Amino acid sequence: KNQVEQSPQSLIILEGKNCTLQCNYTVSPFSNLRWYKQDTGRGPVSLTIMTFSENTKSNGRYTATLDADTKQSSLHITASQLSDSASYICVVSDTNAGKSTFGDGTTLTVKP
Amino acid sequence: DAGVTQSPTHLIKTRGQQVTLRCSPISGHKSVSWYQQVLGQGPQFIFQYYEKEERGRGNFPDRFSARQFPNYSSELNVNALLLGDSALYLCASSLELLMNTEAFFGQGTRLTVV
């Protein structure tokens, strides 16, 4: 069964600090991995998408890494801002375009 | 340019009733997917439609059904509502059915079953 596990479940950091969120998956055969940001009560917004051949991708202060061998990904947030407070969801798709497995997300709280 | 729009934004229904949720994809997008998100969990895949045909189905009972119209908009129907159907229902649209195509989500419909 395809699974996506995210850690930590929740995280509190001070404004301006960096943090790293983890995603481990067992989805096979692998197609792509995406990170989404979801504000409370809103739809997820895409941050990055990585395919098998990519091991790092940046989007502003967000940098995602992918190790397809160990089936791990991380999302690094640099110089956090209060607006970064949200749930960050890792989504892994297999080669069947209709099948994506979502993690339960990491809830990040940035405090002043 | 309008993004993915869902209606209604909030809905309260009684157990046993039926509900229809609507989604309009981004102009030009041919694929629509539906997800259920229970509080504190990630979205769970329900259906994907492409060119008006069902192309994927998640592990949901037959009470859940959907369809896609010629203009690529979509409806999700849930019959015989249960308390456990209370959730945020998300619609996502993508240009094609290709594996690495970007998917864009709507704001969701918050369904409460009482």
mmCIF file with all atom_site columns, C-alpha atoms in Angstrom:
data_model
loop_
_atom_site.group_PDB
_atom_site.id
_atom_site.type_symbol
_atom_site.label_atom_id
_atom_site.label_alt_id
_atom_site.label_comp_id
_atom_site.label_asym_id
_atom_site.label_entity_id
_atom_site.label_seq_id
_atom_site.pdbx_PDB_ins_code
_atom_site.Cartn_x
_atom_site.Cartn_y
_atom_site.Cartn_z
_atom_site.occupancy
_atom_site.B_iso_or_equiv
_atom_site.pdbx_formal_charge
_atom_site.auth_seq_id
_atom_site.auth_comp_id
_atom_site.auth_asym_id
_atom_site.auth_atom_id
_atom_site.pdbx_PDB_model_num
ATOM 1   C CA . LYS A 1 1   ? 0.000   0.000  0.000   1.00 0.00 ? 1   LYS A CA 1
ATOM 2   C CA . ASN A 1 2   ? 1.308   3.436  -0.937  1.00 0.00 ? 2   ASN A CA 1
ATOM 3   C CA . GLN A 1 3   ? 2.075   5.572  2.073   1.00 0.00 ? 3   GLN A CA 1
ATOM 4   C CA . VAL A 1 4   ? 3.459   9.036  2.762   1.00 0.00 ? 4   VAL A CA 1
ATOM 5   C CA . GLU A 1 5   ? 4.706   9.823  6.258   1.00 0.00 ? 5   GLU A CA 1
ATOM 6   C CA . GLN A 1 6   ? 5.554   13.348 7.333   1.00 0.00 ? 6   GLN A CA 1
ATOM 7   C CA . SER A 1 7   ? 7.468   14.556 10.357  1.00 0.00 ? 7   SER A CA 1
ATOM 8   C CA . PRO A 1 8   ? 7.270   16.309 12.638  1.00 0.00 ? 8   PRO A CA 1
ATOM 9   C CA . GLN A 1 9   ? 3.500   16.462 13.021  1.00 0.00 ? 9   GLN A CA 1
ATOM 10  C CA . SER A 1 10  ? 3.789   20.033 14.272  1.00 0.00 ? 10  SER A CA 1
ATOM 11  C CA . LEU A 1 11  ? 6.562   22.572 14.717  1.00 0.00 ? 11  LEU A CA 1
ATOM 12  C CA . ILE A 1 12  ? 6.870   25.956 16.391  1.00 0.00 ? 12  ILE A CA 1
ATOM 13  C CA . ILE A 1 13  ? 9.713   28.294 15.466  1.00 0.00 ? 13  ILE A CA 1
ATOM 14  C CA . LEU A 1 14  ? 10.584  31.933 15.949  1.00 0.00 ? 14  LEU A CA 1
ATOM 15  C CA . GLU A 1 15  ? 10.337  34.400 13.105  1.00 0.00 ? 15  GLU A CA 1
ATOM 16  C CA . GLY A 1 16  ? 13.556  34.599 11.127  1.00 0.00 ? 16  GLY A CA 1
ATOM 17  C CA . LYS A 1 17  ? 14.680  31.063 11.970  1.00 0.00 ? 17  LYS A CA 1
ATOM 18  C CA . ASN A 1 18  ? 15.102  28.213 9.478   1.00 0.00 ? 18  ASN A CA 1
ATOM 19  C CA . CYS A 1 19  ? 13.360  24.854 9.626   1.00 0.00 ? 19  CYS A CA 1
ATOM 20  C CA . THR A 1 20  ? 13.269  21.540 7.777   1.00 0.00 ? 20  THR A CA 1
ATOM 21  C CA . LEU A 1 21  ? 10.256  19.309 7.266   1.00 0.00 ? 21  LEU A CA 1
ATOM 22  C CA . GLN A 1 22  ? 10.583  15.631 6.368   1.00 0.00 ? 22  GLN A CA 1
ATOM 23  C CA . CYS A 1 23  ? 8.638   13.322 4.060   1.00 0.00 ? 23  CYS A CA 1
ATOM 24  C CA . ASN A 1 24  ? 9.176   9.562  3.667   1.00 0.00 ? 24  ASN A CA 1
ATOM 25  C CA . TYR A 1 25  ? 7.231   7.570  1.115   1.00 0.00 ? 25  TYR A CA 1
ATOM 26  C CA . THR A 1 26  ? 6.654   4.056  -0.114  1.00 0.00 ? 26  THR A CA 1
ATOM 27  C CA . VAL A 1 27  ? 4.826   4.981  -3.327  1.00 0.00 ? 27  VAL A CA 1
ATOM 28  C CA . SER A 1 28  ? 5.847   2.839  -6.273  1.00 0.00 ? 28  SER A CA 1
ATOM 29  C CA . PRO A 1 29  ? 6.419   3.170  -9.153  1.00 0.00 ? 29  PRO A CA 1
ATOM 30  C CA . PHE A 1 30  ? 7.390   6.757  -8.428  1.00 0.00 ? 30  PHE A CA 1
ATOM 31  C CA . SER A 1 31  ? 6.312   9.563  -10.738 1.00 0.00 ? 31  SER A CA 1
ATOM 32  C CA . ASN A 1 32  ? 6.713   12.856 -8.882  1.00 0.00 ? 32  ASN A CA 1
ATOM 33  C CA . LEU A 1 33  ? 6.747   14.455 -5.454  1.00 0.00 ? 33  LEU A CA 1
ATOM 34  C CA . ARG A 1 34  ? 5.099   17.770 -4.634  1.00 0.00 ? 34  ARG A CA 1
ATOM 35  C CA . TRP A 1 35  ? 5.087   20.025 -1.616  1.00 0.00 ? 35  TRP A CA 1
ATOM 36  C CA . TYR A 1 36  ? 1.993   22.115 -0.939  1.00 0.00 ? 36  TYR A CA 1
ATOM 37  C CA . LYS A 1 37  ? 1.280   24.903 1.545   1.00 0.00 ? 37  LYS A CA 1
ATOM 38  C CA . GLN A 1 38  ? -2.230  24.931 2.982   1.00 0.00 ? 38  GLN A CA 1
ATOM 39  C CA . ASP A 1 39  ? -3.549  27.796 5.060   1.00 0.00 ? 39  ASP A CA 1
ATOM 40  C CA . THR A 1 40  ? -6.318  26.900 7.504   1.00 0.00 ? 40  THR A CA 1
ATOM 41  C CA . GLY A 1 41  ? -9.635  26.323 5.716   1.00 0.00 ? 41  GLY A CA 1
ATOM 42  C CA . ARG A 1 42  ? -8.140  26.996 2.281   1.00 0.00 ? 42  ARG A CA 1
ATOM 43  C CA . GLY A 1 43  ? -7.076  24.847 -0.638  1.00 0.00 ? 43  GLY A CA 1
ATOM 44  C CA . PRO A 1 44  ? -3.431  23.713 -0.940  1.00 0.00 ? 44  PRO A CA 1
ATOM 45  C CA . VAL A 1 45  ? -1.064  25.850 -3.007  1.00 0.00 ? 45  VAL A CA 1
ATOM 46  C CA . SER A 1 46  ? 1.824   24.234 -4.846  1.00 0.00 ? 46  SER A CA 1
ATOM 47  C CA . LEU A 1 47  ? 5.365   25.074 -3.740  1.00 0.00 ? 47  LEU A CA 1
ATOM 48  C CA . THR A 1 48  ? 7.503   22.627 -5.718  1.00 0.00 ? 48  THR A CA 1
ATOM 49  C CA . ILE A 1 49  ? 7.230   19.558 -7.921  1.00 0.00 ? 49  ILE A CA 1
ATOM 50  C CA . MET A 1 50  ? 10.117  17.154 -8.463  1.00 0.00 ? 50  MET A CA 1
ATOM 51  C CA . THR A 1 51  ? 10.492  14.197 -10.772 1.00 0.00 ? 51  THR A CA 1
ATOM 52  C CA . PHE A 1 52  ? 12.786  11.200 -10.382 1.00 0.00 ? 52  PHE A CA 1
ATOM 53  C CA . SER A 1 53  ? 15.774  12.914 -11.973 1.00 0.00 ? 53  SER A CA 1
ATOM 54  C CA . GLU A 1 54  ? 15.648  16.036 -9.810  1.00 0.00 ? 54  GLU A CA 1
ATOM 55  C CA . ASN A 1 55  ? 17.223  16.122 -6.353  1.00 0.00 ? 55  ASN A CA 1
ATOM 56  C CA . THR A 1 56  ? 16.688  19.762 -5.421  1.00 0.00 ? 56  THR A CA 1
ATOM 57  C CA . LYS A 1 57  ? 14.320  22.553 -6.375  1.00 0.00 ? 57  LYS A CA 1
ATOM 58  C CA . SER A 1 58  ? 13.859  26.029 -4.946  1.00 0.00 ? 58  SER A CA 1
ATOM 59  C CA . ASN A 1 59  ? 10.953  28.443 -4.856  1.00 0.00 ? 59  ASN A CA 1
ATOM 60  C CA . GLY A 1 60  ? 12.021  31.627 -3.094  1.00 0.00 ? 60  GLY A CA 1
ATOM 61  C CA . ARG A 1 61  ? 12.711  30.805 0.557   1.00 0.00 ? 61  ARG A CA 1
ATOM 62  C CA . TYR A 1 62  ? 11.509  27.207 0.058   1.00 0.00 ? 62  TYR A CA 1
ATOM 63  C CA . THR A 1 63  ? 13.971  24.511 -1.034  1.00 0.00 ? 63  THR A CA 1
ATOM 64  C CA . ALA A 1 64  ? 12.894  20.921 -1.545  1.00 0.00 ? 64  ALA A CA 1
ATOM 65  C CA . THR A 1 65  ? 15.233  17.962 -1.834  1.00 0.00 ? 65  THR A CA 1
ATOM 66  C CA . LEU A 1 66  ? 14.544  14.453 -3.072  1.00 0.00 ? 66  LEU A CA 1
ATOM 67  C CA . ASP A 1 67  ? 16.483  11.227 -2.539  1.00 0.00 ? 67  ASP A CA 1
ATOM 68  C CA . ALA A 1 68  ? 14.742  8.678  -4.733  1.00 0.00 ? 68  ALA A CA 1
ATOM 69  C CA . ASP A 1 69  ? 17.006  5.881  -3.499  1.00 0.00 ? 69  ASP A CA 1
ATOM 70  C CA . THR A 1 70  ? 15.996  6.256  0.144   1.00 0.00 ? 70  THR A CA 1
ATOM 71  C CA . LYS A 1 71  ? 12.541  7.556  -0.778  1.00 0.00 ? 71  LYS A CA 1
ATOM 72  C CA . GLN A 1 72  ? 12.914  10.665 1.314   1.00 0.00 ? 72  GLN A CA 1
ATOM 73  C CA . SER A 1 73  ? 12.240  14.334 0.707   1.00 0.00 ? 73  SER A CA 1
ATOM 74  C CA . SER A 1 74  ? 12.700  17.442 2.786   1.00 0.00 ? 74  SER A CA 1
ATOM 75  C CA . LEU A 1 75  ? 11.375  20.981 2.610   1.00 0.00 ? 75  LEU A CA 1
ATOM 76  C CA . HIS A 1 76  ? 13.694  23.643 3.993   1.00 0.00 ? 76  HIS A CA 1
ATOM 77  C CA . ILE A 1 77  ? 12.275  27.063 4.848   1.00 0.00 ? 77  ILE A CA 1
ATOM 78  C CA . THR A 1 78  ? 14.773  29.871 5.202   1.00 0.00 ? 78  THR A CA 1
ATOM 79  C CA . ALA A 1 79  ? 14.316  33.061 7.252   1.00 0.00 ? 79  ALA A CA 1
ATOM 80  C CA . SER A 1 80  ? 10.785  32.169 8.281   1.00 0.00 ? 80  SER A CA 1
ATOM 81  C CA . GLN A 1 81  ? 8.018   34.764 8.281   1.00 0.00 ? 81  GLN A CA 1
ATOM 82  C CA . LEU A 1 82  ? 4.755   34.905 10.201  1.00 0.00 ? 82  LEU A CA 1
ATOM 83  C CA . SER A 1 83  ? 2.912   34.198 6.939   1.00 0.00 ? 83  SER A CA 1
ATOM 84  C CA . ASP A 1 84  ? 4.693   30.843 6.697   1.00 0.00 ? 84  ASP A CA 1
ATOM 85  C CA . SER A 1 85  ? 2.376   29.567 9.453   1.00 0.00 ? 85  SER A CA 1
ATOM 86  C CA . ALA A 1 86  ? 0.386   26.836 7.680   1.00 0.00 ? 86  ALA A CA 1
ATOM 87  C CA . SER A 1 87  ? 0.200   23.118 7.049   1.00 0.00 ? 87  SER A CA 1
ATOM 88  C CA . TYR A 1 88  ? 2.799   21.747 4.628   1.00 0.00 ? 88  TYR A CA 1
ATOM 89  C CA . ILE A 1 89  ? 1.706   18.666 2.741   1.00 0.00 ? 89  ILE A CA 1
ATOM 90  C CA . CYS A 1 90  ? 3.874   16.197 0.844   1.00 0.00 ? 90  CYS A CA 1
ATOM 91  C CA . VAL A 1 91  ? 2.160   14.470 -2.095  1.00 0.00 ? 91  VAL A CA 1
ATOM 92  C CA . VAL A 1 92  ? 3.645   11.563 -4.015  1.00 0.00 ? 92  VAL A CA 1
ATOM 93  C CA . SER A 1 93  ? 2.200   10.351 -7.307  1.00 0.00 ? 93  SER A CA 1
ATOM 94  C CA . ASP A 1 94  ? 2.773   6.999  -8.951  1.00 0.00 ? 94  ASP A CA 1
ATOM 95  C CA . THR A 1 95  ? 2.832   6.440  -12.671 1.00 0.00 ? 95  THR A CA 1
ATOM 96  C CA . ASN A 1 96  ? -0.939  6.087  -12.691 1.00 0.00 ? 96  ASN A CA 1
ATOM 97  C CA . ALA A 1 97  ? -1.892  9.751  -13.199 1.00 0.00 ? 97  ALA A CA 1
ATOM 98  C CA . GLY A 1 98  ? -5.055  9.374  -11.167 1.00 0.00 ? 98  GLY A CA 1
ATOM 99  C CA . LYS A 1 99  ? -3.346  8.131  -8.024  1.00 0.00 ? 99  LYS A CA 1
ATOM 100 C CA . SER A 1 100 ? -1.698  10.563 -5.645  1.00 0.00 ? 100 SER A CA 1
ATOM 101 C CA . THR A 1 101 ? -0.990  9.820  -2.003  1.00 0.00 ? 101 THR A CA 1
ATOM 102 C CA . PHE A 1 102 ? -1.068  12.727 0.421   1.00 0.00 ? 102 PHE A CA 1
ATOM 103 C CA . GLY A 1 103 ? 0.736   12.947 3.729   1.00 0.00 ? 103 GLY A CA 1
ATOM 104 C CA . ASP A 1 104 ? -1.123  14.277 6.754   1.00 0.00 ? 104 ASP A CA 1
ATOM 105 C CA . GLY A 1 105 ? 1.004   17.398 6.745   1.00 0.00 ? 105 GLY A CA 1
ATOM 106 C CA . THR A 1 106 ? 3.254   19.236 9.164   1.00 0.00 ? 106 THR A CA 1
ATOM 107 C CA . THR A 1 107 ? 1.641   22.170 10.947  1.00 0.00 ? 107 THR A CA 1
ATOM 108 C CA . LEU A 1 108 ? 4.145   25.000 11.181  1.00 0.00 ? 108 LEU A CA 1
ATOM 109 C CA . THR A 1 109 ? 3.614   27.908 13.542  1.00 0.00 ? 109 THR A CA 1
ATOM 110 C CA . VAL A 1 110 ? 5.937   30.898 13.263  1.00 0.00 ? 110 VAL A CA 1
ATOM 111 C CA . LYS A 1 111 ? 5.913   33.145 16.319  1.00 0.00 ? 111 LYS A CA 1
ATOM 112 C CA . PRO A 1 112 ? 7.182   36.728 16.539  1.00 0.00 ? 112 PRO A CA 1
ATOM 113 C CA . ASP B 2 1   ? -7.652  34.888 -14.862 1.00 0.00 ? 1   ASP B CA 1
ATOM 114 C CA . ALA B 2 2   ? -9.949  32.953 -12.520 1.00 0.00 ? 2   ALA B CA 1
ATOM 115 C CA . GLY B 2 3   ? -8.559  30.021 -10.617 1.00 0.00 ? 3   GLY B CA 1
ATOM 116 C CA . VAL B 2 4   ? -10.434 26.890 -9.636  1.00 0.00 ? 4   VAL B CA 1
ATOM 117 C CA . THR B 2 5   ? -13.809 27.873 -8.214  1.00 0.00 ? 5   THR B CA 1
ATOM 118 C CA . GLN B 2 6   ? -15.962 25.709 -5.964  1.00 0.00 ? 6   GLN B CA 1
ATOM 119 C CA . SER B 2 7   ? -19.507 26.205 -4.765  1.00 0.00 ? 7   SER B CA 1
ATOM 120 C CA . PRO B 2 8   ? -20.946 26.462 -2.273  1.00 0.00 ? 8   PRO B CA 1
ATOM 121 C CA . THR B 2 9   ? -18.183 27.458 0.166   1.00 0.00 ? 9   THR B CA 1
ATOM 122 C CA . HIS B 2 10  ? -20.071 26.138 3.183   1.00 0.00 ? 10  HIS B CA 1
ATOM 123 C CA . LEU B 2 11  ? -22.954 23.712 3.518   1.00 0.00 ? 11  LEU B CA 1
ATOM 124 C CA . ILE B 2 12  ? -24.877 22.148 6.387   1.00 0.00 ? 12  ILE B CA 1
ATOM 125 C CA . LYS B 2 13  ? -26.881 18.983 5.748   1.00 0.00 ? 13  LYS B CA 1
ATOM 126 C CA . THR B 2 14  ? -28.782 16.457 7.831   1.00 0.00 ? 14  THR B CA 1
ATOM 127 C CA . ARG B 2 15  ? -27.918 12.758 8.007   1.00 0.00 ? 15  ARG B CA 1
ATOM 128 C CA . GLY B 2 16  ? -29.520 10.822 5.165   1.00 0.00 ? 16  GLY B CA 1
ATOM 129 C CA . GLN B 2 17  ? -29.736 13.795 2.828   1.00 0.00 ? 17  GLN B CA 1
ATOM 130 C CA . GLN B 2 18  ? -28.010 14.135 -0.510  1.00 0.00 ? 18  GLN B CA 1
ATOM 131 C CA . VAL B 2 19  ? -25.559 16.862 -1.506  1.00 0.00 ? 19  VAL B CA 1
ATOM 132 C CA . THR B 2 20  ? -24.086 18.148 -4.783  1.00 0.00 ? 20  THR B CA 1
ATOM 133 C CA . LEU B 2 21  ? -20.817 20.062 -4.852  1.00 0.00 ? 21  LEU B CA 1
ATOM 134 C CA . ARG B 2 22  ? -19.651 21.972 -7.906  1.00 0.00 ? 22  ARG B CA 1
ATOM 135 C CA . CYS B 2 23  ? -16.265 22.788 -9.374  1.00 0.00 ? 23  CYS B CA 1
ATOM 136 C CA . SER B 2 24  ? -15.186 24.958 -12.290 1.00 0.00 ? 24  SER B CA 1
ATOM 137 C CA . PRO B 2 25  ? -11.610 24.287 -13.410 1.00 0.00 ? 25  PRO B CA 1
ATOM 138 C CA . ILE B 2 26  ? -9.142  26.833 -14.694 1.00 0.00 ? 26  ILE B CA 1
ATOM 139 C CA . SER B 2 27  ? -9.980  27.779 -18.267 1.00 0.00 ? 27  SER B CA 1
ATOM 140 C CA . GLY B 2 28  ? -8.382  25.285 -20.638 1.00 0.00 ? 28  GLY B CA 1
ATOM 141 C CA . HIS B 2 29  ? -7.857  22.606 -17.996 1.00 0.00 ? 29  HIS B CA 1
ATOM 142 C CA . LYS B 2 30  ? -9.386  19.273 -18.968 1.00 0.00 ? 30  LYS B CA 1
ATOM 143 C CA . SER B 2 31  ? -8.815  17.227 -15.823 1.00 0.00 ? 31  SER B CA 1
ATOM 144 C CA . VAL B 2 32  ? -10.641 17.593 -12.514 1.00 0.00 ? 32  VAL B CA 1
ATOM 145 C CA . SER B 2 33  ? -9.953  15.652 -9.324  1.00 0.00 ? 33  SER B CA 1
ATOM 146 C CA . TRP B 2 34  ? -11.933 15.527 -6.083  1.00 0.00 ? 34  TRP B CA 1
ATOM 147 C CA . TYR B 2 35  ? -10.528 15.073 -2.584  1.00 0.00 ? 35  TYR B CA 1
ATOM 148 C CA . GLN B 2 36  ? -11.957 14.748 0.918   1.00 0.00 ? 36  GLN B CA 1
ATOM 149 C CA . GLN B 2 37  ? -9.993  16.316 3.761   1.00 0.00 ? 37  GLN B CA 1
ATOM 150 C CA . VAL B 2 38  ? -10.968 15.546 7.328   1.00 0.00 ? 38  VAL B CA 1
ATOM 151 C CA . LEU B 2 39  ? -9.702  17.966 9.960   1.00 0.00 ? 39  LEU B CA 1
ATOM 152 C CA . GLY B 2 40  ? -6.087  17.273 10.885  1.00 0.00 ? 40  GLY B CA 1
ATOM 153 C CA . GLN B 2 41  ? -5.449  14.923 7.975   1.00 0.00 ? 41  GLN B CA 1
ATOM 154 C CA . GLY B 2 42  ? -4.233  15.216 4.420   1.00 0.00 ? 42  GLY B CA 1
ATOM 155 C CA . PRO B 2 43  ? -6.647  15.120 1.481   1.00 0.00 ? 43  PRO B CA 1
ATOM 156 C CA . GLN B 2 44  ? -7.891  11.694 0.400   1.00 0.00 ? 44  GLN B CA 1
ATOM 157 C CA . PHE B 2 45  ? -8.372  11.053 -3.324  1.00 0.00 ? 45  PHE B CA 1
ATOM 158 C CA . ILE B 2 46  ? -11.986 10.420 -4.388  1.00 0.00 ? 46  ILE B CA 1
ATOM 159 C CA . PHE B 2 47  ? -12.195 10.737 -8.189  1.00 0.00 ? 47  PHE B CA 1
ATOM 160 C CA . GLN B 2 48  ? -10.366 12.012 -11.233 1.00 0.00 ? 48  GLN B CA 1
ATOM 161 C CA . TYR B 2 49  ? -12.092 12.927 -14.481 1.00 0.00 ? 49  TYR B CA 1
ATOM 162 C CA . TYR B 2 50  ? -10.534 13.723 -17.823 1.00 0.00 ? 50  TYR B CA 1
ATOM 163 C CA . GLU B 2 51  ? -12.402 14.599 -20.993 1.00 0.00 ? 51  GLU B CA 1
ATOM 164 C CA . LYS B 2 52  ? -15.679 13.685 -19.266 1.00 0.00 ? 52  LYS B CA 1
ATOM 165 C CA . GLU B 2 53  ? -14.527 10.166 -18.410 1.00 0.00 ? 53  GLU B CA 1
ATOM 166 C CA . GLU B 2 54  ? -13.650 8.748  -14.999 1.00 0.00 ? 54  GLU B CA 1
ATOM 167 C CA . ARG B 2 55  ? -9.929  7.989  -14.974 1.00 0.00 ? 55  ARG B CA 1
ATOM 168 C CA . GLY B 2 56  ? -9.349  7.215  -11.323 1.00 0.00 ? 56  GLY B CA 1
ATOM 169 C CA . ARG B 2 57  ? -11.303 6.314  -8.200  1.00 0.00 ? 57  ARG B CA 1
ATOM 170 C CA . GLY B 2 58  ? -10.244 6.191  -4.565  1.00 0.00 ? 58  GLY B CA 1
ATOM 171 C CA . ASN B 2 59  ? -11.500 3.953  -1.768  1.00 0.00 ? 59  ASN B CA 1
ATOM 172 C CA . PHE B 2 60  ? -14.865 5.577  -1.214  1.00 0.00 ? 60  PHE B CA 1
ATOM 173 C CA . PRO B 2 61  ? -18.310 3.899  -1.067  1.00 0.00 ? 61  PRO B CA 1
ATOM 174 C CA . ASP B 2 62  ? -20.767 3.974  -3.933  1.00 0.00 ? 62  ASP B CA 1
ATOM 175 C CA . ARG B 2 63  ? -22.630 6.766  -2.156  1.00 0.00 ? 63  ARG B CA 1
ATOM 176 C CA . PHE B 2 64  ? -20.011 9.008  -3.748  1.00 0.00 ? 64  PHE B CA 1
ATOM 177 C CA . SER B 2 65  ? -20.373 9.734  -7.464  1.00 0.00 ? 65  SER B CA 1
ATOM 178 C CA . ALA B 2 66  ? -19.196 12.421 -9.831  1.00 0.00 ? 66  ALA B CA 1
ATOM 179 C CA . ARG B 2 67  ? -19.387 13.555 -13.401 1.00 0.00 ? 67  ARG B CA 1
ATOM 180 C CA . GLN B 2 68  ? -17.686 16.005 -15.725 1.00 0.00 ? 68  GLN B CA 1
ATOM 181 C CA . PHE B 2 69  ? -19.538 18.152 -18.218 1.00 0.00 ? 69  PHE B CA 1
ATOM 182 C CA . PRO B 2 70  ? -18.571 19.150 -21.790 1.00 0.00 ? 70  PRO B CA 1
ATOM 183 C CA . ASN B 2 71  ? -17.267 22.495 -20.459 1.00 0.00 ? 71  ASN B CA 1
ATOM 184 C CA . TYR B 2 72  ? -15.006 20.488 -18.092 1.00 0.00 ? 72  TYR B CA 1
ATOM 185 C CA . SER B 2 73  ? -16.800 21.616 -14.946 1.00 0.00 ? 73  SER B CA 1
ATOM 186 C CA . SER B 2 74  ? -17.607 18.856 -12.503 1.00 0.00 ? 74  SER B CA 1
ATOM 187 C CA . GLU B 2 75  ? -20.059 17.831 -9.814  1.00 0.00 ? 75  GLU B CA 1
ATOM 188 C CA . LEU B 2 76  ? -19.518 15.570 -6.825  1.00 0.00 ? 76  LEU B CA 1
ATOM 189 C CA . ASN B 2 77  ? -22.629 13.913 -5.401  1.00 0.00 ? 77  ASN B CA 1
ATOM 190 C CA . VAL B 2 78  ? -22.888 12.238 -2.037  1.00 0.00 ? 78  VAL B CA 1
ATOM 191 C CA . ASN B 2 79  ? -26.027 10.289 -1.135  1.00 0.00 ? 79  ASN B CA 1
ATOM 192 C CA . ALA B 2 80  ? -27.309 9.133  2.247   1.00 0.00 ? 80  ALA B CA 1
ATOM 193 C CA . LEU B 2 81  ? -25.011 11.464 4.150   1.00 0.00 ? 81  LEU B CA 1
ATOM 194 C CA . LEU B 2 82  ? -23.320 10.220 7.305   1.00 0.00 ? 82  LEU B CA 1
ATOM 195 C CA . LEU B 2 83  ? -21.828 12.265 10.128  1.00 0.00 ? 83  LEU B CA 1
ATOM 196 C CA . GLY B 2 84  ? -18.410 11.024 9.000   1.00 0.00 ? 84  GLY B CA 1
ATOM 197 C CA . ASP B 2 85  ? -18.838 12.733 5.634   1.00 0.00 ? 85  ASP B CA 1
ATOM 198 C CA . SER B 2 86  ? -18.272 16.078 7.349   1.00 0.00 ? 86  SER B CA 1
ATOM 199 C CA . ALA B 2 87  ? -15.082 17.409 5.784   1.00 0.00 ? 87  ALA B CA 1
ATOM 200 C CA . LEU B 2 88  ? -13.500 19.938 3.458   1.00 0.00 ? 88  LEU B CA 1
ATOM 201 C CA . TYR B 2 89  ? -14.062 18.796 -0.131  1.00 0.00 ? 89  TYR B CA 1
ATOM 202 C CA . LEU B 2 90  ? -11.378 19.984 -2.498  1.00 0.00 ? 90  LEU B CA 1
ATOM 203 C CA . CYS B 2 91  ? -11.377 20.141 -6.259  1.00 0.00 ? 91  CYS B CA 1
ATOM 204 C CA . ALA B 2 92  ? -8.159  20.322 -8.269  1.00 0.00 ? 92  ALA B CA 1
ATOM 205 C CA . SER B 2 93  ? -7.763  20.999 -11.966 1.00 0.00 ? 93  SER B CA 1
ATOM 206 C CA . SER B 2 94  ? -4.878  20.270 -14.291 1.00 0.00 ? 94  SER B CA 1
ATOM 207 C CA . LEU B 2 95  ? -4.216  20.933 -17.930 1.00 0.00 ? 95  LEU B CA 1
ATOM 208 C CA . GLU B 2 96  ? -3.842  17.320 -18.933 1.00 0.00 ? 96  GLU B CA 1
ATOM 209 C CA . LEU B 2 97  ? -3.817  13.857 -17.412 1.00 0.00 ? 97  LEU B CA 1
ATOM 210 C CA . LEU B 2 98  ? -0.031  13.687 -17.774 1.00 0.00 ? 98  LEU B CA 1
ATOM 211 C CA . MET B 2 99  ? 1.851   12.406 -14.770 1.00 0.00 ? 99  MET B CA 1
ATOM 212 C CA . ASN B 2 100 ? 3.835   15.549 -14.021 1.00 0.00 ? 100 ASN B CA 1
ATOM 213 C CA . THR B 2 101 ? 1.196   18.141 -14.828 1.00 0.00 ? 101 THR B CA 1
ATOM 214 C CA . GLU B 2 102 ? 0.728   20.806 -12.169 1.00 0.00 ? 102 GLU B CA 1
ATOM 215 C CA . ALA B 2 103 ? -2.545  20.607 -10.222 1.00 0.00 ? 103 ALA B CA 1
ATOM 216 C CA . PHE B 2 104 ? -4.281  23.696 -8.855  1.00 0.00 ? 104 PHE B CA 1
ATOM 217 C CA . PHE B 2 105 ? -6.731  23.487 -5.968  1.00 0.00 ? 105 PHE B CA 1
ATOM 218 C CA . GLY B 2 106 ? -9.891  25.423 -5.274  1.00 0.00 ? 106 GLY B CA 1
ATOM 219 C CA . GLN B 2 107 ? -10.780 26.905 -1.897  1.00 0.00 ? 107 GLN B CA 1
ATOM 220 C CA . GLY B 2 108 ? -12.901 23.910 -1.035  1.00 0.00 ? 108 GLY B CA 1
ATOM 221 C CA . THR B 2 109 ? -16.451 23.320 0.180   1.00 0.00 ? 109 THR B CA 1
ATOM 222 C CA . ARG B 2 110 ? -16.847 22.848 3.920   1.00 0.00 ? 110 ARG B CA 1
ATOM 223 C CA . LEU B 2 111 ? -19.592 20.246 4.426   1.00 0.00 ? 111 LEU B CA 1
ATOM 224 C CA . THR B 2 112 ? -21.050 19.740 7.871   1.00 0.00 ? 112 THR B CA 1
ATOM 225 C CA . VAL B 2 113 ? -23.446 16.838 8.433   1.00 0.00 ? 113 VAL B CA 1
ATOM 226 C CA . VAL B 2 114 ? -25.598 17.085 11.566  1.00 0.00 ? 114 VAL B CA 1
#
